[in-house]
Amino acid sequence: MNDKRTAHIISHTHWDREWYLPYEKHHVLLVELLDTLLDTLDRDPAFRSFYLDGQTIIIDDYLQVRPENRERLEGYIRNGRIAIGPWYILQDAFLTSSEANVRNLQIGHQDAARYGVIAKVGYFPDTFGNIGQAPQMMRQAGIDNAVFGRGVKPTGFNNTVGDSDYESSFSELIWEGPDGSRVLGILFANWYCNGMEIPTEPAAAQAYWESKLADAQKYAATSQLLFMNGCDHQPIQQDLSSAMETVRSLFPDIDFVHSSFEEYLSAVRSNMDRELSVVKGELRSQRTDGWSTLVNTASARVYLKQLNQRGQAALEKIAEPLAAMAHFSKDAYSYPHHLFTYAWKTLMQNHPHDSICGCSVDEVHREMVTRFDKSYHVAETIIEKAKIAIAGEVNTTVFQSFGERALPFIVWNTTGWERSGTVSVELDVERIYYREGIPLEEMNSRMKTVDISGRTLVDHEGAPVACMIEDLGLQFGYDLPDDKFRQPYMCRRVRLTFEAIRVPALGHAAYGWVQQAKASQPAASLISATNRALENFNVRVEVSDDGSFSILDKRSGRQYRGLGVYENTGDIGNEYMYKQPDGEDALTTEGLPAEIRLIEHTAYRAAIEIVHQWSVPASADESFETEKQEAVYFPDRKAQRTKETVPLTIRTAIALEANGEGVEWQASFNNQAKDHRVRVLFPTDLDAAFHRVDSVFEVAARDNEPAAEWTNPSNAQHQQAFVDVSAPDGGMTVANRGLHEYEVLRDGRNTIAITLLRAISELGDWGVFPTPEAQCEGDHEFQLRIIPHDGDGAKSGAYREAYQFQTPWTTCQTAIHEGTLPSRHALIAWEGAELAFSSMKLHGETGDMMLRWFNMQPAQAELSLKLNGKREAEAAYKSDLLERRAEALVGEKGGFILPVGPCEIVTVGIKSGTI
């Protein structure tokens, strides 16, 4: 170890693309900053390097306005004076999907590689907590470090090692993931601005550095001290070289260097001679008072999270697997890598923490909605073309025996598990194209008189399937052929709704709506229903007078009572953090009479509607406006809610499918109130000290009781697809779509509380920024699925059902034709009860099929994989998150067995041409 201290000064800027200013205003500032950076690098050779915030999108943003500076910029990147990557954007990992985090890493590497150099820095400077699988993700990307600002409490006792999984004695530490992967962690114990605006004048520099050196030394484990020369949108310090000359003359016993992360990390490792604290798993500021975690960004502007869930699912759960299937099914189909990159980039532009977290000014979030739509429209287009390509290759001659008027269609299950559930499909019974020259009035008349009677829905084996038929009447449509002008038509359209049974994972099944002289009758209904009860073979649901309901798990005999009560409280916090008014008692719908009626009862599904006519306080009182204007710190606010009330009419539908193992829950209301929060409560009455929650590539275990230091009455947390409370005698999993905030209440019942809406009116943080649109006035809809199980969510299939809940079914009408694909088929088959399927896509360069899973449990598992196509030796290989070809998997008869470590993320590549 070198006893002489070294001060590593790393110039950077933390660039929030949008936050307290709209994107384009920050964009202008970015252009000015990079203009200044390039000029500084041109004139000052002593200004050795600049770290471009770990995100390559900054390059795109700059060159969009300054294309003439591309050569200068590229030159400084290639010679190492500007460090770029490894990310495309700096995302909020907890609020973006597992695969979105991977695409971010992949695209960041791809973009950086074009310039020849990728900064291998696991950079998480300001993420609002850090995901537990980050160490494994970094290791799989060839990164052995993580540099971050939140989640760990530094103790500063330099002679001892921290005694907690979430404390570190030093700013340097070892971060261990749930699989055992370890990286060197660098905590910004004095934040990422502890070397900004360094004085050049000797007296000021003396005072500045005496303070800064003492602060850094308090937490440093080595003689290598880190000083970050920059901050949020911080302009370049153009006189840094002069400031360095000054400080070197003042402190000759310290080596001051204008450094880089590569140099600093190397020096830390070379000079490390003591044991470091090991922090494990998720870093969510567990050992703090709980007031500064920023966790309630998970419920700020919930509509953004719902749009994001829709967009992510469309890309990673439908478009990518369908396009991969089409690629291997139809020679003429070309996998649209360029469109996927564009769609992912557009979507990920909404993933920075100040964007997806909903904690910016209103203009920012208006623009986000447009980006969500743009990305989703590209995904829809990819899906449409891919499903038409596959449908044309499915052999539908099984329906030929029903006559030429049979209407075949294909149902796809793009999830990773076999699936049953309710499907809706729209079919054109008959069309007349404009090109036929028939007068429009006659076209319309003929379509209105098309006979749709005497038809039956059958499956791929010709067996009848119960369905509901909705006549949509006369409809306009058009085709967009690849080789012709647009082709408009008029048609007679119907919508069929039915229960698809056991559609194979990552596969399809054909159905036909056919004419039969004497229709066969489908099997009797497996579901019973009244105005107050729904029941199938697995569960029974009973609704009480106040609209709460119970679920009896008939398999285990355990009953869950008092489910679905709504809770309403005031919120005088901000977009970052929730704060209930002091002394307020929560309002609930418990005991409030509800209107209850049966709204659906078919052979495949039944549903009950529950309507609550509720009134809640209209807003916070007048003192709240004064507290906001005076920037009173939110935990210290004293405002209460007004006595005036407004209506809150909540319509809830709970539905049960004939073969369903869970209860589907849907609610809607028009929000007219301000400064409040709405949650729905699901008491579990299970004896459990911890719960499990879906996170990024992990089903994480979290304590129900916070640490002793935690003083915030709220203990809300992030979730991805679901939260689960389990005990040896039963369990309850609550799956969601885009509702990322939950809390397991300390109420003696281990109640799962899901936040539906949080209405707030200011950004918060460092100034006064009103955000009236964050009150989220207007119409809202929410979807959940409540899944009781035997106490093991993974092996029972509850987690599988929760993951499938994220992904809609896909359908496509086709014709009667021969094809290379069977009427029921899947490209691959796999087994592994402890594993969760994550993605299927094609590699951008090799064309290999890339498949990804993760182990949901901290125990060894096994993946069995079979290719349902061509079979060649060594066709498969084990890869990583960057999807590089690596270790060959040797199998036989098209099958492979792969051991999977505890909590391991495993990627398998199938070489192009072997399926």
GROMACS .gro file of C-alpha atoms in nm, residues 386-737:
model
  352
  386ALA     CA    1  -4.512  -1.138  -3.748
  387LYS     CA    2  -4.846  -1.298  -3.663
  388ILE     CA    3  -4.964  -1.277  -4.026
  389ALA     CA    4  -4.639  -1.444  -4.136
  390ILE     CA    5  -4.676  -1.728  -3.886
  391ALA     CA    6  -5.050  -1.773  -3.941
  392GLY     CA    7  -4.983  -1.825  -4.312
  393GLU     CA    8  -4.757  -2.119  -4.226
  394VAL     CA    9  -4.999  -2.295  -3.989
  395ASN     CA   10  -5.176  -2.593  -4.142
  396THR     CA   11  -5.548  -2.519  -4.100
  397THR     CA   12  -5.681  -2.793  -4.329
  398VAL     CA   13  -5.826  -2.956  -4.017
  399PHE     CA   14  -6.118  -2.714  -4.063
  400GLN     CA   15  -6.171  -2.803  -4.430
  401SER     CA   16  -6.423  -3.069  -4.339
  402PHE     CA   17  -6.654  -2.797  -4.205
  403GLY     CA   18  -6.688  -2.639  -4.548
  404GLU     CA   19  -6.540  -2.344  -4.732
  405ARG     CA   20  -6.711  -2.090  -4.506
  406ALA     CA   21  -6.507  -2.202  -4.204
  407LEU     CA   22  -6.318  -1.914  -4.044
  408PRO     CA   23  -5.986  -2.031  -3.891
  409PHE     CA   24  -5.783  -1.819  -3.654
  410ILE     CA   25  -5.466  -1.866  -3.448
  411VAL     CA   26  -5.416  -1.801  -3.076
  412TRP     CA   27  -5.062  -1.742  -2.950
  413ASN     CA   28  -4.935  -1.787  -2.599
  414THR     CA   29  -4.611  -1.587  -2.593
  415THR     CA   30  -4.544  -1.650  -2.224
  416GLY     CA   31  -4.292  -1.908  -2.110
  417TRP     CA   32  -4.544  -2.153  -1.966
  418GLU     CA   33  -4.843  -2.349  -2.097
  419ARG     CA   34  -5.149  -2.130  -2.054
  420SER     CA   35  -5.527  -2.140  -2.027
  421GLY     CA   36  -5.752  -1.836  -2.006
  422THR     CA   37  -6.011  -1.609  -2.161
  423VAL     CA   38  -5.939  -1.495  -2.517
  424SER     CA   39  -6.124  -1.250  -2.742
  425VAL     CA   40  -6.082  -1.244  -3.119
  426GLU     CA   41  -6.247  -1.034  -3.390
  427LEU     CA   42  -6.329  -1.211  -3.716
  428ASP     CA   43  -6.438  -1.072  -4.049
  429VAL     CA   44  -6.715  -1.309  -4.158
  430GLU     CA   45  -6.722  -1.168  -4.509
  431ARG     CA   46  -6.556  -0.879  -4.695
  432ILE     CA   47  -6.618  -0.680  -5.010
  433TYR     CA   48  -6.318  -0.483  -5.136
  434TYR     CA   49  -6.362  -0.143  -5.296
  435ARG     CA   50  -6.158  -0.268  -5.591
  436GLU     CA   51  -6.449  -0.494  -5.688
  437GLY     CA   52  -6.634  -0.186  -5.812
  438ILE     CA   53  -6.957  -0.251  -5.624
  439PRO     CA   54  -7.142   0.067  -5.523
  440LEU     CA   55  -7.093   0.152  -5.157
  441GLU     CA   56  -7.463   0.140  -5.078
  442GLU     CA   57  -7.487  -0.214  -5.216
  443MET     CA   58  -7.169  -0.318  -5.030
  444ASN     CA   59  -7.316  -0.198  -4.705
  445SER     CA   60  -7.651  -0.365  -4.768
  446ARG     CA   61  -7.491  -0.699  -4.850
  447MET     CA   62  -7.269  -0.693  -4.540
  448LYS     CA   63  -7.564  -0.611  -4.315
  449THR     CA   64  -7.753  -0.915  -4.441
  450VAL     CA   65  -7.467  -1.167  -4.400
  451ASP     CA   66  -7.598  -1.469  -4.208
  452ILE     CA   67  -7.389  -1.540  -3.899
  453SER     CA   68  -7.617  -1.802  -3.749
  454GLY     CA   69  -7.555  -2.175  -3.726
  455ARG     CA   70  -7.190  -2.149  -3.639
  456THR     CA   71  -6.987  -2.325  -3.372
  457LEU     CA   72  -6.639  -2.263  -3.236
  458VAL     CA   73  -6.413  -2.569  -3.254
  459ASP     CA   74  -6.054  -2.632  -3.151
  460HIS     CA   75  -5.773  -2.781  -3.361
  461GLU     CA   76  -5.915  -3.129  -3.309
  462GLY     CA   77  -6.266  -3.028  -3.410
  463ALA     CA   78  -6.406  -3.040  -3.056
  464PRO     CA   79  -6.669  -2.775  -2.974
  465VAL     CA   80  -6.569  -2.484  -2.751
  466ALA     CA   81  -6.819  -2.268  -2.563
  467CYS     CA   82  -6.801  -1.905  -2.665
  468MET     CA   83  -6.988  -1.577  -2.652
  469ILE     CA   84  -7.063  -1.413  -2.987
  470GLU     CA   85  -7.092  -1.036  -3.021
  471ASP     CA   86  -7.213  -0.908  -3.357
  472LEU     CA   87  -7.010  -0.593  -3.435
  473GLY     CA   88  -7.210  -0.532  -3.753
  474LEU     CA   89  -7.087  -0.339  -4.053
  475GLN     CA   90  -6.722  -0.236  -4.026
  476PHE     CA   91  -6.464  -0.062  -4.245
  477GLY     CA   92  -6.113  -0.202  -4.282
  478TYR     CA   93  -5.811  -0.202  -4.510
  479ASP     CA   94  -5.505  -0.406  -4.603
  480LEU     CA   95  -5.160  -0.261  -4.667
  481PRO     CA   96  -4.997  -0.511  -4.907
  482ASP     CA   97  -4.619  -0.514  -4.952
  483ASP     CA   98  -4.655  -0.486  -5.329
  484LYS     CA   99  -4.977  -0.291  -5.387
  485PHE     CA  100  -5.158   0.028  -5.296
  486ARG     CA  101  -5.380   0.018  -4.989
  487GLN     CA  102  -5.689  -0.204  -5.022
  488PRO     CA  103  -5.999  -0.074  -4.837
  489TYR     CA  104  -6.305  -0.290  -4.776
  490MET     CA  105  -6.635  -0.317  -4.592
  491CYS     CA  106  -6.705  -0.624  -4.381
  492ARG     CA  107  -6.936  -0.794  -4.136
  493ARG     CA  108  -6.745  -0.848  -3.813
  494VAL     CA  109  -6.801  -1.049  -3.495
  495ARG     CA  110  -6.617  -1.083  -3.167
  496LEU     CA  111  -6.579  -1.426  -3.009
  497THR     CA  112  -6.484  -1.468  -2.643
  498PHE     CA  113  -6.395  -1.810  -2.506
  499GLU     CA  114  -6.155  -2.000  -2.282
  500ALA     CA  115  -5.843  -2.128  -2.458
  501ILE     CA  116  -5.717  -2.444  -2.291
  502ARG     CA  117  -5.352  -2.546  -2.254
  503VAL     CA  118  -5.200  -2.343  -2.535
  504PRO     CA  119  -4.832  -2.443  -2.538
  505ALA     CA  120  -4.566  -2.210  -2.404
  506LEU     CA  121  -4.416  -1.989  -2.674
  507GLY     CA  122  -4.653  -2.151  -2.916
  508HIS     CA  123  -4.990  -2.144  -3.086
  509ALA     CA  124  -5.318  -2.329  -3.127
  510ALA     CA  125  -5.563  -2.306  -3.417
  511TYR     CA  126  -5.939  -2.262  -3.378
  512GLY     CA  127  -6.219  -2.236  -3.628
  513TRP     CA  128  -6.560  -2.072  -3.628
  514VAL     CA  129  -6.747  -2.313  -3.849
  515GLN     CA  130  -7.090  -2.393  -3.981
  516GLN     CA  131  -7.245  -2.718  -3.867
  517ALA     CA  132  -7.579  -2.866  -3.968
  518LYS     CA  133  -7.617  -2.999  -3.616
  519ALA     CA  134  -7.378  -2.832  -3.378
  520SER     CA  135  -7.215  -3.042  -3.109
  521GLN     CA  136  -7.258  -2.912  -2.758
  522PRO     CA  137  -6.953  -2.809  -2.556
  523ALA     CA  138  -6.898  -2.955  -2.214
  524ALA     CA  139  -7.107  -2.822  -1.927
  525SER     CA  140  -6.989  -2.512  -1.746
  526LEU     CA  141  -6.738  -2.560  -1.467
  527ILE     CA  142  -6.831  -2.237  -1.292
  528SER     CA  143  -7.132  -2.146  -1.078
  529ALA     CA  144  -7.238  -1.792  -0.997
  530THR     CA  145  -7.496  -1.583  -0.808
  531ASN     CA  146  -7.515  -1.214  -0.724
  532ARG     CA  147  -7.289  -1.275  -0.425
  533ALA     CA  148  -7.076  -1.579  -0.508
  534LEU     CA  149  -6.851  -1.728  -0.777
  535GLU     CA  150  -6.714  -2.082  -0.765
  536ASN     CA  151  -6.509  -2.322  -0.975
  537PHE     CA  152  -6.314  -2.637  -0.896
  538ASN     CA  153  -6.028  -2.441  -0.734
  539VAL     CA  154  -6.175  -2.145  -0.545
  540ARG     CA  155  -6.496  -1.995  -0.410
  541VAL     CA  156  -6.552  -1.619  -0.384
  542GLU     CA  157  -6.821  -1.464  -0.162
  543VAL     CA  158  -6.906  -1.092  -0.156
  544SER     CA  159  -7.020  -0.912   0.161
  545ASP     CA  160  -7.264  -0.620   0.190
  546ASP     CA  161  -6.982  -0.365   0.196
  547GLY     CA  162  -6.824  -0.503  -0.122
  548SER     CA  163  -6.537  -0.677   0.050
  549PHE     CA  164  -6.499  -1.041  -0.044
  550SER     CA  165  -6.352  -1.367   0.074
  551ILE     CA  166  -6.164  -1.632  -0.122
  552LEU     CA  167  -6.175  -1.996  -0.019
  553ASP     CA  168  -5.886  -2.196  -0.160
  554LYS     CA  169  -6.067  -2.529  -0.199
  555ARG     CA  170  -5.741  -2.714  -0.251
  556SER     CA  171  -5.598  -2.620   0.090
  557GLY     CA  172  -5.917  -2.532   0.277
  558ARG     CA  173  -5.778  -2.190   0.379
  559GLN     CA  174  -6.009  -1.890   0.352
  560TYR     CA  175  -5.897  -1.528   0.312
  561ARG     CA  176  -6.151  -1.274   0.441
  562GLY     CA  177  -6.211  -0.902   0.417
  563LEU     CA  178  -6.040  -0.861   0.080
  564GLY     CA  179  -6.085  -0.560  -0.147
  565VAL     CA  180  -6.153  -0.287   0.111
  566TYR     CA  181  -6.048   0.056  -0.017
  567GLU     CA  182  -5.845   0.298   0.194
  568ASN     CA  183  -5.815   0.674   0.148
  569THR     CA  184  -5.573   0.910   0.326
  570GLY     CA  185  -5.443   1.260   0.274
  571ASP     CA  186  -5.104   1.316   0.115
  572ILE     CA  187  -4.915   1.636   0.192
  573GLY     CA  188  -4.587   1.505   0.055
  574ASN     CA  189  -4.457   1.546  -0.298
  575GLU     CA  190  -4.380   1.343  -0.610
  576TYR     CA  191  -4.094   1.170  -0.426
  577MET     CA  192  -4.243   1.088  -0.086
  578TYR     CA  193  -4.582   1.025   0.072
  579LYS     CA  194  -4.675   1.206   0.394
  580GLN     CA  195  -5.004   1.149   0.571
  581PRO     CA  196  -5.133   1.447   0.772
  582ASP     CA  197  -5.045   1.415   1.140
  583GLY     CA  198  -5.314   1.244   1.347
  584GLU     CA  199  -5.536   1.158   1.052
  585ASP     CA  200  -5.737   0.836   1.062
  586ALA     CA  201  -5.762   0.658   0.729
  587LEU     CA  202  -6.102   0.641   0.562
  588THR     CA  203  -6.210   0.297   0.435
  589THR     CA  204  -6.507   0.136   0.264
  590GLU     CA  205  -6.538  -0.117   0.545
  591GLY     CA  206  -6.906  -0.112   0.648
  592LEU     CA  207  -7.006   0.114   0.356
  593PRO     CA  208  -7.300  -0.051   0.176
  594ALA     CA  209  -7.220  -0.133  -0.186
  595GLU     CA  210  -7.431  -0.205  -0.493
  596ILE     CA  211  -7.362  -0.564  -0.595
  597ARG     CA  212  -7.480  -0.757  -0.901
  598LEU     CA  213  -7.383  -1.043  -1.128
  599ILE     CA  214  -7.274  -0.896  -1.464
  600GLU     CA  215  -7.144  -1.202  -1.647
  601HIS     CA  216  -7.206  -1.576  -1.632
  602THR     CA  217  -7.087  -1.785  -1.923
  603ALA     CA  218  -6.944  -2.131  -1.959
  604TYR     CA  219  -6.592  -1.993  -1.930
  605ARG     CA  220  -6.617  -1.697  -1.691
  606ALA     CA  221  -6.840  -1.524  -1.438
  607ALA     CA  222  -6.809  -1.176  -1.287
  608ILE     CA  223  -6.966  -0.966  -1.014
  609GLU     CA  224  -6.976  -0.585  -1.017
  610ILE     CA  225  -6.939  -0.391  -0.692
  611VAL     CA  226  -7.013  -0.017  -0.683
  612HIS     CA  227  -6.913   0.208  -0.391
  613GLN     CA  228  -7.069   0.555  -0.373
  614TRP     CA  229  -6.806   0.718  -0.153
  615SER     CA  230  -6.715   1.073  -0.053
  616VAL     CA  231  -6.365   1.186   0.039
  617PRO     CA  232  -6.210   1.523   0.136
  618ALA     CA  233  -6.168   1.749  -0.166
  619SER     CA  234  -5.806   1.847  -0.090
  620ALA     CA  235  -5.564   1.954   0.179
  621ASP     CA  236  -5.654   2.272   0.366
  622GLU     CA  237  -5.528   2.621   0.282
  623SER     CA  238  -5.223   2.595   0.506
  624PHE     CA  239  -5.080   2.335   0.268
  625GLU     CA  240  -5.041   2.595  -0.007
  626THR     CA  241  -4.843   2.817   0.231
  627GLU     CA  242  -4.620   2.527   0.339
  628LYS     CA  243  -4.542   2.439  -0.023
  629GLN     CA  244  -4.471   2.799  -0.118
  630GLU     CA  245  -4.235   2.834   0.179
  631ALA     CA  246  -4.063   2.506   0.087
  632VAL     CA  247  -4.132   2.351   0.427
  633TYR     CA  248  -3.957   2.011   0.445
  634PHE     CA  249  -4.236   1.760   0.386
  635PRO     CA  250  -4.200   1.555   0.710
  636ASP     CA  251  -4.241   1.879   0.906
  637ARG     CA  252  -4.566   1.989   0.740
  638LYS     CA  253  -4.873   2.037   0.960
  639ALA     CA  254  -5.150   2.080   0.702
  640GLN     CA  255  -5.471   1.878   0.735
  641ARG     CA  256  -5.749   1.785   0.493
  642THR     CA  257  -6.040   2.015   0.420
  643LYS     CA  258  -6.391   1.938   0.549
  644GLU     CA  259  -6.535   1.978   0.199
  645THR     CA  260  -6.589   1.646   0.019
  646VAL     CA  261  -6.618   1.528  -0.340
  647PRO     CA  262  -6.765   1.203  -0.472
  648LEU     CA  263  -6.543   0.902  -0.536
  649THR     CA  264  -6.750   0.636  -0.711
  650ILE     CA  265  -6.551   0.314  -0.745
  651ARG     CA  266  -6.666   0.038  -0.979
  652THR     CA  267  -6.504  -0.298  -0.912
  653ALA     CA  268  -6.542  -0.618  -1.111
  654ILE     CA  269  -6.417  -0.948  -0.972
  655ALA     CA  270  -6.411  -1.236  -1.220
  656LEU     CA  271  -6.342  -1.607  -1.204
  657GLU     CA  272  -6.256  -1.825  -1.503
  658ALA     CA  273  -6.380  -2.181  -1.533
  659ASN     CA  274  -6.031  -2.326  -1.487
  660GLY     CA  275  -5.880  -2.029  -1.308
  661GLU     CA  276  -5.670  -2.060  -0.995
  662GLY     CA  277  -5.690  -1.689  -0.914
  663VAL     CA  278  -5.947  -1.411  -0.903
  664GLU     CA  279  -5.921  -1.127  -1.151
  665TRP     CA  280  -5.988  -0.785  -1.000
  666GLN     CA  281  -6.053  -0.467  -1.198
  667ALA     CA  282  -6.149  -0.124  -1.066
  668SER     CA  283  -6.217   0.217  -1.213
  669PHE     CA  284  -6.305   0.562  -1.086
  670ASN     CA  285  -6.299   0.927  -1.181
  671ASN     CA  286  -6.068   1.111  -0.944
  672GLN     CA  287  -6.190   1.458  -0.847
  673ALA     CA  288  -6.004   1.489  -0.518
  674LYS     CA  289  -5.658   1.636  -0.459
  675ASP     CA  290  -5.376   1.569  -0.215
  676HIS     CA  291  -5.468   1.211  -0.132
  677ARG     CA  292  -5.386   0.844  -0.177
  678VAL     CA  293  -5.612   0.548  -0.263
  679ARG     CA  294  -5.512   0.190  -0.182
  680VAL     CA  295  -5.687  -0.148  -0.191
  681LEU     CA  296  -5.628  -0.390   0.096
  682PHE     CA  297  -5.590  -0.769   0.098
  683PRO     CA  298  -5.551  -0.912   0.451
  684THR     CA  299  -5.370  -1.246   0.443
  685ASP     CA  300  -5.394  -1.348   0.811
  686LEU     CA  301  -5.081  -1.554   0.752
  687ASP     CA  302  -4.811  -1.592   1.016
  688ALA     CA  303  -4.501  -1.465   0.834
  689ALA     CA  304  -4.210  -1.242   0.934
  690PHE     CA  305  -4.115  -1.168   0.574
  691HIS     CA  306  -4.270  -1.162   0.231
  692ARG     CA  307  -4.154  -1.213  -0.126
  693VAL     CA  308  -4.176  -0.971  -0.411
  694ASP     CA  309  -4.096  -0.980  -0.778
  695SER     CA  310  -3.798  -0.758  -0.859
  696VAL     CA  311  -3.544  -0.750  -1.142
  697PHE     CA  312  -3.444  -1.113  -1.216
  698GLU     CA  313  -3.527  -1.197  -0.856
  699VAL     CA  314  -3.806  -1.296  -0.623
  700ALA     CA  315  -3.668  -1.101  -0.331
  701ALA     CA  316  -3.739  -1.172   0.036
  702ARG     CA  317  -3.809  -0.861   0.246
  703ASP     CA  318  -3.878  -0.826   0.617
  704ASN     CA  319  -4.226  -0.714   0.717
  705GLU     CA  320  -4.082  -0.511   1.004
  706PRO     CA  321  -3.839  -0.231   0.911
  707ALA     CA  322  -3.513  -0.169   1.093
  708ALA     CA  323  -3.501  -0.002   1.434
  709GLU     CA  324  -3.382   0.325   1.276
  710TRP     CA  325  -3.695   0.348   1.059
  711THR     CA  326  -3.925   0.624   1.186
  712ASN     CA  327  -4.141   0.683   0.879
  713PRO     CA  328  -4.488   0.537   0.956
  714SER     CA  329  -4.505   0.415   0.596
  715ASN     CA  330  -4.296   0.120   0.481
  716ALA     CA  331  -4.405   0.116   0.115
  717GLN     CA  332  -4.183  -0.071  -0.130
  718HIS     CA  333  -4.133  -0.135  -0.502
  719GLN     CA  334  -4.265  -0.436  -0.689
  720GLN     CA  335  -4.255  -0.560  -1.046
  721ALA     CA  336  -4.517  -0.827  -1.131
  722PHE     CA  337  -4.634  -0.934  -0.784
  723VAL     CA  338  -4.605  -0.940  -0.406
  724ASP     CA  339  -4.656  -1.257  -0.203
  725VAL     CA  340  -4.712  -1.343   0.164
  726SER     CA  341  -4.670  -1.711   0.242
  727ALA     CA  342  -4.668  -1.945   0.540
  728PRO     CA  343  -4.640  -2.324   0.566
  729ASP     CA  344  -5.020  -2.360   0.549
  730GLY     CA  345  -5.098  -2.121   0.264
  731GLY     CA  346  -5.008  -1.814   0.067
  732MET     CA  347  -5.148  -1.522  -0.130
  733THR     CA  348  -4.991  -1.370  -0.438
  734VAL     CA  349  -5.126  -1.038  -0.569
  735ALA     CA  350  -5.023  -0.971  -0.929
  736ASN     CA  351  -5.050  -0.629  -1.087
  737ARG     CA  352  -5.020  -0.445  -1.414
   0.00000   0.00000   0.00000
